[in-house]
Amino acid sequence: MCVMAMASSIFLPSHSLIRHSFSVKSSVLARSSNGQEPSALLLKDKPTFPGKAEADVIVIGSGIGGLCCGGLLARYNQDVVVLESHDQPGGAAHAFEIKGYKFDSGPSLFSGFESRGPQANPLAQVLDALGESLPCAKYDSWMVYVPEGEFLSRIGPTEFFKDLEKYAGHNAAQEWKKLLDAILPLASAAMALPPISIRGDLGVLSTAAVRYGPSLLKSFVQMGPQAAFGATKLLRPFSEIVDSLDLKDPFVRNWVDLLAFLLAGVKSNGILSAEMIYMFAEWYKPGCSLEYPFHGSGAVVDALVRGLQKFGGRLSLGSHVETIAIENNIAIGVKLRSGQFIRAKKAVVSNASMWDTLNLMPKDLLPRPYLERITTTPQCESFMHLHLGFDAQGIREDLGIHHIVVNDWDRGVDADQNVVLISVPSVLSPDLAPPGKHVLHAYTPGTEPYELWQGLERRSAEYKQLKAERSEVMWKAVERVLGPGFSREKCEVKLVGTPLTHQRFLRRNRGTYGPAIEAGKNSFPGHSTPVSQLYCCGDSTFPGIGVPAVAASGAIVANSLVSVSQHSQLLDAIGI
């Protein structure tokens, strides 16, 4: 249920075997400082796989979902190996360093890391199970640049009302109050079932239904008849709740669409009400705060890798999986591009997207309905990225970490070149930049059409020209945010990423952000496949896109591969 509220999916985070060290050559988004793409960042496989070439469970990909799955399996005393094609872990959430600037390549808006208990961020629950903590800087606002004006948007139960009164008017504030009054009573129901309690078999009746059923029933009773009736809408699009309340103020409806889009890459008519209600409960309750991990989002990956290795799990970098080996409709292991075979005694888990996982399997061995479902699932668009390293001199000292620029409400928040998100994490974690400097990550969130780039040669003049044209909207947003003290010509690092960057270095089909699955019309697939002992986790599976969601998906798969007793003992150990 609580899938995305604590770490925005778009705004979207070691020791013994590998220490996460922000390597330039390993960065999936790294570019040379003049904005050009390097010619040889794709890594060659290791000549031989280190250690024994078998495991109980093989996990393909070290994104957040894969690391959560692998770490929990190791915690469950399973022999697990996580295979990563690149030479550092993290997938789209890794970090990289150039000229002393340490950049986030993916998510940067987080909360709930320091929470504990059933309502905590699923990623925080996994870290708790692995005995890892994640120190964070706390803050409570971000800057918003919309057609109505510029203002500091503050989370909390009262501050945002003041912003609405000033920038959108009294009617907007009244409608916002009406919305909160209607949905906040539903929060206890939306938060009643921790995703980490879910498993993919009938054991879920014990680990979830029996354990949390009484508290869920109690929350319904406390809500009363009207709110309990509203709880039936938790798995429906959030726009249905907005419409039922007859909310008409343009700013309120646009703002709700923006929050939904930041949360899951779709507007309010495509997001589950449960996701939005959880986010509202987290962001508009007394004493709430946002969190940013000290040392950047790479610290999240570091913590997961430490947890994996602490319990004996293995992480093999530079190990590119070429195919999943299937015999008699059973996944028995994987073959690396180097030619080496690694045997899986119990299961293979793919953390790749549904389309990229499909490409790892012989198509003639798969049922036609399965093939058709994957090939016909719509995809979100891709990204444009701008990573900058620059001198802080002349930049205002009260610069916040996050900034949202919306150019035109009428075009819709999901229109290309319309919304730009900007993160300046060195504001809260100065060690991410050299002394007196800042790092900045700007991007157009899952709205860049792949078709504009398809078939272009990366070294061609046409490609370079298109990069310059399509990145201009980000440059202008950055200049608006940073003010006259900023000069693009004086940036020490300038990196531009495109959909082809995503496709090539993240190995994402069409460079996509993930499946464009709308609530009420379809649902994210489960974690099993038609192939026995082959499972999937990550943003192509339930609960969906975003850091908490993929963490939950990895946990669900890990739970499904062990006994109900082991799963229950883990839930007891972390106090949920």
XYZ file of C-alpha atoms in Angstrom:
576
model
C 0.000 0.000 0.000
C 2.582 2.560 1.064
C 4.533 2.524 -2.150
C 5.814 5.935 -3.044
C 5.025 8.581 -0.497
C 8.368 8.666 1.218
C 10.721 9.013 -1.718
C 9.597 10.590 -4.895
C 9.986 8.377 -7.861
C 11.013 11.155 -10.198
C 12.279 13.991 -8.073
C 12.256 10.409 -8.880
C 19.315 6.525 -3.089
C 30.754 -0.677 0.976
C 33.183 -2.318 2.282
C 34.666 -5.806 1.730
C 33.897 -6.761 -1.884
C 33.326 -3.281 -3.236
C 33.484 0.152 -1.727
C 31.104 2.494 -3.513
C 33.539 5.146 -4.685
C 31.807 7.346 -7.276
C 33.960 6.088 -10.159
C 33.764 8.213 -13.299
C 34.340 5.319 -15.649
C 31.514 3.324 -14.070
C 28.900 6.036 -14.070
C 25.887 5.201 -16.157
C 25.205 8.895 -16.629
C 28.740 10.244 -16.552
C 29.855 12.479 -19.377
C 33.007 14.376 -20.102
C 33.143 17.882 -18.664
C 32.441 19.530 -22.032
C 29.062 17.795 -22.287
C 30.210 15.102 -24.722
C 29.478 11.440 -24.138
C 32.519 9.211 -23.674
C 33.084 6.532 -26.221
C 33.818 3.570 -23.973
C 31.902 3.507 -20.722
C 30.242 0.174 -21.338
C 32.287 -2.254 -19.333
C 33.791 -5.528 -20.407
C 32.918 -8.635 -18.437
C 35.345 -10.191 -16.046
C 37.282 -13.018 -17.722
C 36.021 -15.423 -15.051
C 33.343 -15.226 -12.406
C 34.957 -14.948 -8.940
C 34.152 -17.617 -6.361
C 31.872 -20.597 -6.808
C 29.735 -20.456 -9.917
C 26.467 -21.288 -8.175
C 24.135 -19.896 -5.551
C 20.762 -20.617 -4.011
C 19.431 -17.466 -5.648
C 20.859 -15.326 -8.456
C 19.697 -11.708 -8.607
C 20.196 -9.953 -11.939
C 20.882 -6.247 -11.407
C 21.942 -4.229 -8.362
C 19.308 -1.511 -8.459
C 17.456 -0.706 -5.245
C 15.002 -3.569 -5.824
C 17.733 -6.100 -6.542
C 19.846 -5.067 -3.555
C 16.842 -5.168 -1.212
C 15.946 -8.634 -2.486
C 19.526 -9.886 -2.239
C 20.136 -8.335 1.169
C 17.021 -9.853 2.721
C 17.767 -13.253 1.191
C 21.222 -13.111 2.754
C 19.550 -12.119 6.042
C 17.384 -15.224 5.599
C 20.593 -17.317 5.400
C 20.282 -17.972 1.678
C 23.376 -18.191 -0.512
C 22.727 -15.257 -2.845
C 24.756 -13.524 -5.521
C 23.805 -10.201 -7.115
C 25.160 -9.823 -10.646
C 25.796 -6.283 -11.878
C 26.904 -5.430 -15.388
C 28.667 -2.213 -14.393
C 31.618 -1.799 -12.066
C 29.616 -0.219 -9.271
C 26.204 -1.018 -7.786
C 23.026 1.010 -7.605
C 21.507 1.017 -11.085
C 19.571 4.228 -11.689
C 20.145 5.246 -8.057
C 23.944 5.164 -8.133
C 26.148 8.220 -7.734
C 29.269 9.256 -9.619
C 32.179 11.667 -9.277
C 33.832 14.031 -11.732
C 36.500 16.573 -10.775
C 35.626 16.250 -7.096
C 31.887 16.764 -7.687
C 29.720 13.856 -6.527
C 26.429 13.633 -8.411
C 23.150 11.833 -7.839
C 22.036 10.126 -11.027
C 18.512 9.407 -9.846
C 16.150 10.111 -6.914
C 16.834 12.970 -4.548
C 13.583 13.611 -2.633
C 13.256 11.294 0.344
C 11.495 10.958 3.670
C 10.814 8.248 6.224
C 14.351 6.843 6.427
C 14.569 7.385 10.165
C 11.056 6.100 10.868
C 10.431 2.689 12.380
C 7.428 0.396 12.607
C 4.642 -0.623 10.193
C 4.246 2.830 8.652
C 7.916 3.397 7.845
C 9.369 3.673 4.359
C 9.735 0.094 3.004
C 13.381 0.865 2.218
C 13.896 1.935 5.830
C 12.372 -1.373 6.940
C 14.795 -3.304 4.737
C 17.746 -1.304 6.077
C 16.506 -1.969 9.603
C 16.370 -5.698 8.874
C 19.956 -5.503 7.599
C 21.117 -3.586 10.674
C 22.029 -0.506 8.669
C 21.226 3.125 9.438
C 21.196 6.110 7.099
C 21.919 9.487 8.742
C 20.008 12.267 7.002
C 19.700 16.046 6.931
C 16.123 17.207 7.568
C 14.243 20.041 5.867
C 10.616 20.987 5.263
C 10.217 22.884 2.008
C 11.057 23.274 -1.670
C 10.838 26.189 -4.078
C 8.070 26.232 -6.660
C 8.104 28.300 -9.864
C 4.640 28.191 -11.474
C 2.703 30.557 -13.757
C 1.032 32.095 -10.669
C 4.367 33.055 -9.139
C 7.299 31.778 -7.116
C 6.932 30.556 -3.548
C 8.455 28.307 -0.925
C 6.166 25.300 -0.621
C 6.231 24.034 2.944
C 5.020 20.669 4.157
C 3.031 20.423 7.375
C -0.623 20.869 8.388
C -0.799 24.680 8.395
C 1.990 26.273 6.375
C 0.721 25.266 2.956
C -2.626 26.948 3.662
C -0.753 30.232 4.004
C 0.929 29.649 0.654
C -2.415 28.907 -0.996
C -4.071 32.010 0.452
C -1.257 34.187 -0.857
C -0.647 32.710 -4.299
C -3.896 30.989 -5.277
C -6.598 32.701 -3.240
C -9.076 31.950 -0.481
C -11.149 29.541 -2.568
C -8.100 27.368 -3.251
C -7.316 27.216 0.462
C -10.895 26.209 1.252
C -10.907 23.455 -1.361
C -7.543 22.194 -0.105
C -8.976 21.954 3.419
C -11.979 20.091 2.045
C -9.647 17.623 0.347
C -7.537 17.030 3.463
C -10.604 16.613 5.665
C -11.901 13.938 3.315
C -8.768 11.900 2.744
C -6.680 12.105 5.920
C -9.116 9.834 7.831
C -8.350 7.221 5.175
C -4.610 7.349 5.901
C -4.690 4.716 8.633
C -6.279 2.259 6.190
C -3.827 3.143 3.419
C -0.905 2.618 5.813
C -2.251 -0.432 7.635
C -0.557 -3.124 5.552
C 3.260 -2.809 5.322
C 4.482 -4.052 1.920
C 7.329 -5.916 3.630
C 4.707 -8.216 5.189
C 3.522 -9.391 1.758
C 4.636 -12.620 0.090
C 3.599 -14.342 -3.110
C 1.888 -17.421 -1.720
C -0.878 -18.360 0.703
C 1.534 -17.668 3.557
C 0.482 -14.036 3.123
C -2.614 -14.941 5.133
C -0.320 -15.373 8.121
C 2.292 -12.679 7.547
C -0.146 -9.982 6.441
C -3.838 -10.768 6.905
C -3.690 -12.272 10.388
C -0.957 -9.979 11.629
C -2.413 -6.696 10.377
C -6.066 -7.514 9.801
C -7.174 -6.436 13.308
C -5.499 -3.028 13.045
C -6.978 -2.532 9.581
C -10.455 -3.402 10.879
C -9.949 -1.075 13.830
C -9.026 1.778 11.507
C -12.243 1.224 9.536
C -14.312 1.278 12.716
C -12.658 4.473 13.908
C -13.244 6.174 10.576
C -17.000 5.730 10.785
C -19.459 4.854 7.998
C -18.637 7.725 5.629
C -14.867 7.305 5.776
C -15.148 3.522 5.670
C -17.152 3.865 2.452
C -14.408 6.118 1.106
C -11.863 3.407 1.867
C -13.334 1.384 -1.003
C -11.714 3.961 -3.274
C -8.179 3.249 -2.081
C -7.443 1.111 -5.124
C -9.173 3.478 -7.544
C -7.677 6.544 -9.293
C -7.234 9.516 -6.978
C -9.032 11.772 -9.467
C -12.270 10.002 -8.524
C -11.949 11.325 -4.965
C -11.138 14.809 -6.258
C -14.159 14.717 -8.562
C -16.485 13.382 -5.854
C -15.593 16.389 -3.691
C -16.480 18.731 -6.563
C -13.107 20.479 -6.395
C -12.929 23.000 -9.212
C -10.191 25.463 -8.314
C -7.648 25.293 -11.163
C -4.620 25.657 -8.902
C -5.738 22.900 -6.533
C -6.396 20.489 -9.398
C -3.107 21.367 -11.094
C -1.227 20.990 -7.805
C -2.778 17.567 -7.171
C -1.763 16.495 -10.686
C 1.764 17.752 -10.049
C 2.070 15.831 -6.768
C 0.770 12.671 -8.432
C 3.203 13.107 -11.296
C 6.151 13.617 -8.950
C 5.046 10.555 -7.041
C 4.469 8.028 -9.805
C 4.910 9.581 -13.242
C 1.178 9.861 -13.942
C -1.460 12.475 -13.193
C -4.192 12.081 -10.586
C -6.359 10.076 -12.989
C -3.660 7.389 -13.181
C -2.409 7.047 -9.607
C -3.869 4.845 -6.888
C -5.693 6.767 -4.166
C -3.790 4.742 -1.557
C -0.469 6.143 -2.803
C -1.652 9.740 -2.762
C -3.357 9.418 0.612
C -0.189 7.993 2.128
C 1.818 10.873 0.698
C -0.659 13.423 2.067
C -0.448 11.792 5.495
C 3.351 11.952 5.417
C 3.682 15.493 4.082
C 0.810 17.258 5.802
C 0.904 15.867 9.327
C 2.294 17.706 12.388
C 6.066 17.488 12.774
C 6.697 16.031 9.336
C 9.958 16.561 7.484
C 11.811 15.589 4.337
C 15.206 13.902 4.505
C 18.315 13.837 2.374
C 21.023 11.228 3.097
C 24.346 12.702 4.119
C 26.942 11.969 1.402
C 24.234 11.768 -1.272
C 21.913 9.118 -2.634
C 24.923 6.859 -3.145
C 24.886 6.397 0.640
C 21.639 4.452 0.224
C 23.361 2.039 -2.130
C 26.366 1.801 0.189
C 24.136 0.826 3.102
C 22.349 -1.878 1.105
C 25.638 -3.323 -0.140
C 27.029 -3.375 3.396
C 23.921 -5.188 4.586
C 24.120 -7.729 1.767
C 27.753 -8.529 2.487
C 27.321 -8.497 6.256
C 25.118 -11.579 5.991
C 27.340 -13.362 3.478
C 25.705 -12.238 0.247
C 27.897 -11.702 -2.787
C 27.968 -8.823 -5.245
C 29.742 -9.457 -8.538
C 30.405 -6.352 -10.610
C 31.289 -6.363 -14.287
C 29.153 -9.506 -14.660
C 26.789 -8.945 -17.584
C 24.007 -11.518 -17.856
C 23.518 -12.529 -21.481
C 20.735 -15.104 -21.058
C 18.626 -16.800 -18.409
C 19.056 -20.552 -18.772
C 15.748 -22.449 -18.877
C 15.311 -26.232 -18.898
C 11.936 -27.965 -18.766
C 10.354 -24.572 -18.043
C 12.577 -24.107 -14.983
C 15.121 -21.296 -14.580
C 18.326 -23.099 -13.677
C 20.856 -20.260 -13.860
C 22.328 -17.584 -16.084
C 24.963 -17.347 -18.775
C 27.271 -14.338 -18.668
C 28.494 -12.510 -21.735
C 31.933 -13.909 -20.918
C 30.456 -17.342 -21.612
C 30.502 -18.565 -18.032
C 27.443 -20.323 -16.598
C 26.284 -19.728 -13.017
C 23.830 -22.220 -11.566
C 20.853 -21.202 -9.440
C 19.747 -23.946 -7.061
C 16.482 -22.293 -5.993
C 15.635 -19.248 -8.096
C 16.666 -16.525 -10.502
C 15.365 -13.003 -9.785
C 15.493 -10.291 -12.442
C 15.685 -6.656 -11.352
C 15.663 -5.561 -15.001
C 12.588 -4.003 -16.605
C 9.934 -6.339 -17.997
C 11.077 -5.660 -21.561
C 14.763 -6.177 -20.803
C 14.011 -9.338 -18.817
C 12.066 -10.651 -21.800
C 15.139 -10.117 -23.980
C 17.147 -12.430 -21.694
C 14.909 -15.416 -22.454
C 14.271 -17.593 -25.504
C 10.952 -16.327 -26.882
C 9.910 -19.779 -28.146
C 9.823 -21.114 -24.583
C 7.351 -18.497 -23.327
C 3.536 -18.528 -23.488
C 2.065 -16.198 -26.095
C -0.201 -14.326 -23.613
C 2.849 -13.528 -21.483
C 4.756 -12.220 -24.492
C 1.809 -10.148 -25.659
C 1.202 -8.617 -22.238
C 4.785 -7.394 -21.967
C 5.128 -6.189 -25.545
C 1.838 -4.279 -25.367
C 2.374 -2.654 -21.963
C 2.757 1.104 -22.557
C 5.987 2.761 -21.460
C 6.658 6.070 -19.784
C 8.843 8.403 -21.785
C 12.488 9.032 -20.959
C 14.577 11.861 -19.480
C 16.816 14.751 -20.267
C 19.482 15.308 -17.585
C 21.764 18.205 -16.777
C 24.516 17.717 -14.187
C 26.509 20.811 -13.232
C 29.439 21.625 -10.974
C 29.987 25.331 -10.342
C 31.322 27.974 -7.970
C 28.944 28.976 -5.158
C 30.255 32.542 -5.129
C 27.510 34.918 -6.197
C 24.758 32.345 -5.510
C 22.365 33.294 -2.734
C 23.149 31.668 0.598
C 19.530 30.653 1.313
C 19.377 28.456 -1.795
C 17.275 25.365 -1.020
C 17.939 21.830 -2.151
C 14.846 21.320 -4.357
C 13.154 23.435 -7.017
C 10.195 22.693 -9.307
C 9.607 24.732 -12.444
C 6.246 24.434 -14.255
C 6.111 26.486 -17.437
C 2.470 26.077 -18.478
C -0.369 24.439 -16.530
C -2.535 24.243 -19.655
C -0.122 21.856 -21.364
C -0.308 19.431 -18.437
C 2.439 18.393 -16.051
C 3.176 15.342 -18.194
C 3.868 17.364 -21.357
C 7.422 17.303 -22.683
C 9.678 20.297 -21.941
C 7.090 21.632 -19.455
C 8.268 20.597 -15.981
C 11.884 20.785 -14.836
C 13.061 19.432 -11.493
C 16.244 20.750 -9.946
C 18.216 19.401 -6.998
C 21.211 21.092 -5.372
C 22.166 18.484 -2.737
C 25.426 20.178 -1.765
C 23.206 22.682 0.079
C 22.568 19.995 2.715
C 25.614 17.785 2.228
C 28.560 20.079 1.391
C 30.967 17.149 0.993
C 29.358 16.432 -2.382
C 31.302 19.327 -3.925
C 34.757 20.846 -3.468
C 34.898 23.686 -0.898
C 32.946 26.714 -2.059
C 31.253 24.793 -4.886
C 27.831 23.296 -5.619
C 26.567 20.241 -7.488
C 23.272 20.448 -9.356
C 21.063 17.907 -11.083
C 18.252 19.148 -13.333
C 15.984 16.918 -15.373
C 12.744 16.700 -17.306
C 10.968 13.895 -15.442
C 9.932 10.992 -17.612
C 8.549 13.246 -20.356
C 11.233 13.225 -23.054
C 9.978 11.418 -26.189
C 12.269 8.593 -27.230
C 11.112 8.885 -30.842
C 12.971 12.189 -31.229
C 16.240 10.364 -30.599
C 15.662 6.937 -32.055
C 18.245 5.934 -34.622
C 20.580 8.893 -34.051
C 24.314 8.269 -34.011
C 25.677 9.551 -30.701
C 28.769 11.103 -32.302
C 26.872 12.810 -35.080
C 26.421 16.560 -35.446
C 22.643 15.982 -35.556
C 22.715 14.306 -32.148
C 24.843 17.049 -30.617
C 22.573 19.723 -32.031
C 19.472 18.015 -30.659
C 21.144 17.724 -27.241
C 21.801 21.449 -27.229
C 18.238 22.257 -28.271
C 16.459 19.883 -25.885
C 18.637 20.765 -22.898
C 17.935 24.498 -23.227
C 14.728 24.272 -21.172
C 16.795 22.912 -18.275
C 19.466 25.601 -18.635
C 16.804 28.310 -18.525
C 15.191 26.772 -15.448
C 18.572 26.601 -13.715
C 19.316 30.231 -14.551
C 15.923 31.236 -13.177
C 16.531 29.335 -9.941
C 20.137 30.379 -9.340
C 19.772 33.998 -10.427
C 22.190 36.444 -12.082
C 25.165 35.202 -10.046
C 25.192 31.982 -12.090
C 26.881 31.650 -15.467
C 26.663 28.514 -17.557
C 29.950 29.395 -19.215
C 31.749 29.240 -15.864
C 30.538 25.780 -14.887
C 33.446 23.446 -14.187
C 31.384 20.374 -15.068
C 28.590 20.303 -17.656
C 26.994 16.923 -18.434
C 23.977 16.348 -20.638
C 22.096 13.039 -20.665
C 19.438 11.986 -23.195
C 17.068 9.047 -23.734
C 19.899 7.337 -25.616
C 22.032 7.784 -22.504
C 19.378 5.982 -20.482
C 19.044 3.256 -23.045
C 22.752 2.647 -23.362
C 24.085 2.995 -19.850
C 21.082 1.971 -17.772
C 20.202 -0.700 -20.333
C 16.594 0.442 -20.221
C 14.418 -0.452 -23.182
C 13.868 2.798 -25.138
C 15.456 4.595 -22.186
C 12.061 4.389 -20.499
C 11.279 5.436 -16.947
C 9.059 2.359 -16.549
C 5.597 0.996 -17.343
C 2.887 3.614 -17.900
C 0.218 1.692 -16.017
C -2.799 3.735 -14.952
C -4.820 2.918 -11.847
C -8.304 1.681 -12.594
C -7.343 0.501 -16.083
C -4.633 -2.021 -15.310
C -2.358 -3.089 -12.477
C 1.341 -3.725 -12.072
C 2.250 -7.391 -12.610
C 3.052 -9.693 -9.736
C 6.508 -11.153 -9.205
C 6.204 -14.690 -10.525
C 6.522 -15.596 -14.211
C 5.347 -18.495 -16.408
C 8.850 -19.948 -15.947
C 9.215 -21.879 -12.712
C 11.816 -20.466 -10.305
C 12.050 -17.209 -12.262
C 10.867 -14.079 -10.443
C 10.951 -10.360 -11.152
C 11.294 -7.332 -8.899
C 11.726 -3.623 -9.558
C 9.636 -0.934 -11.204
C 7.916 -3.299 -13.653
C 6.233 -5.163 -10.796
C 3.889 -4.446 -7.907
C 3.805 -1.958 -6.179
C 5.254 0.049 -9.098
C 7.675 2.868 -9.823
C 9.763 4.706 -7.208
C 12.278 3.997 -4.465
C 9.900 2.715 -1.749
C 7.962 0.744 -4.355
C 10.984 -1.076 -5.787
C 12.328 -1.695 -2.279
C 8.991 -3.276 -1.410
C 9.036 -5.380 -4.575
C 12.475 -6.744 -3.743
C 11.350 -7.555 -0.212
C 8.216 -9.336 -1.439
C 10.241 -11.615 -3.716
C 12.764 -12.388 -0.968
C 9.929 -13.190 1.443
C 8.312 -15.485 -1.119
C 11.468 -17.588 -1.385
C 11.643 -18.496 2.311
C 9.312 -20.126 4.786
C 6.457 -18.334 6.528
C 8.262 -18.956 9.805
C 11.413 -17.189 8.634
C 9.367 -14.313 7.262
C 7.417 -13.929 10.505
C 10.596 -13.981 12.554
C 11.989 -11.138 10.442
C 8.835 -9.061 10.947
C 9.110 -9.651 14.681
C 12.782 -8.664 14.658
C 12.103 -5.267 13.072
C 9.041 -4.585 15.191
C 6.288 -4.683 12.612
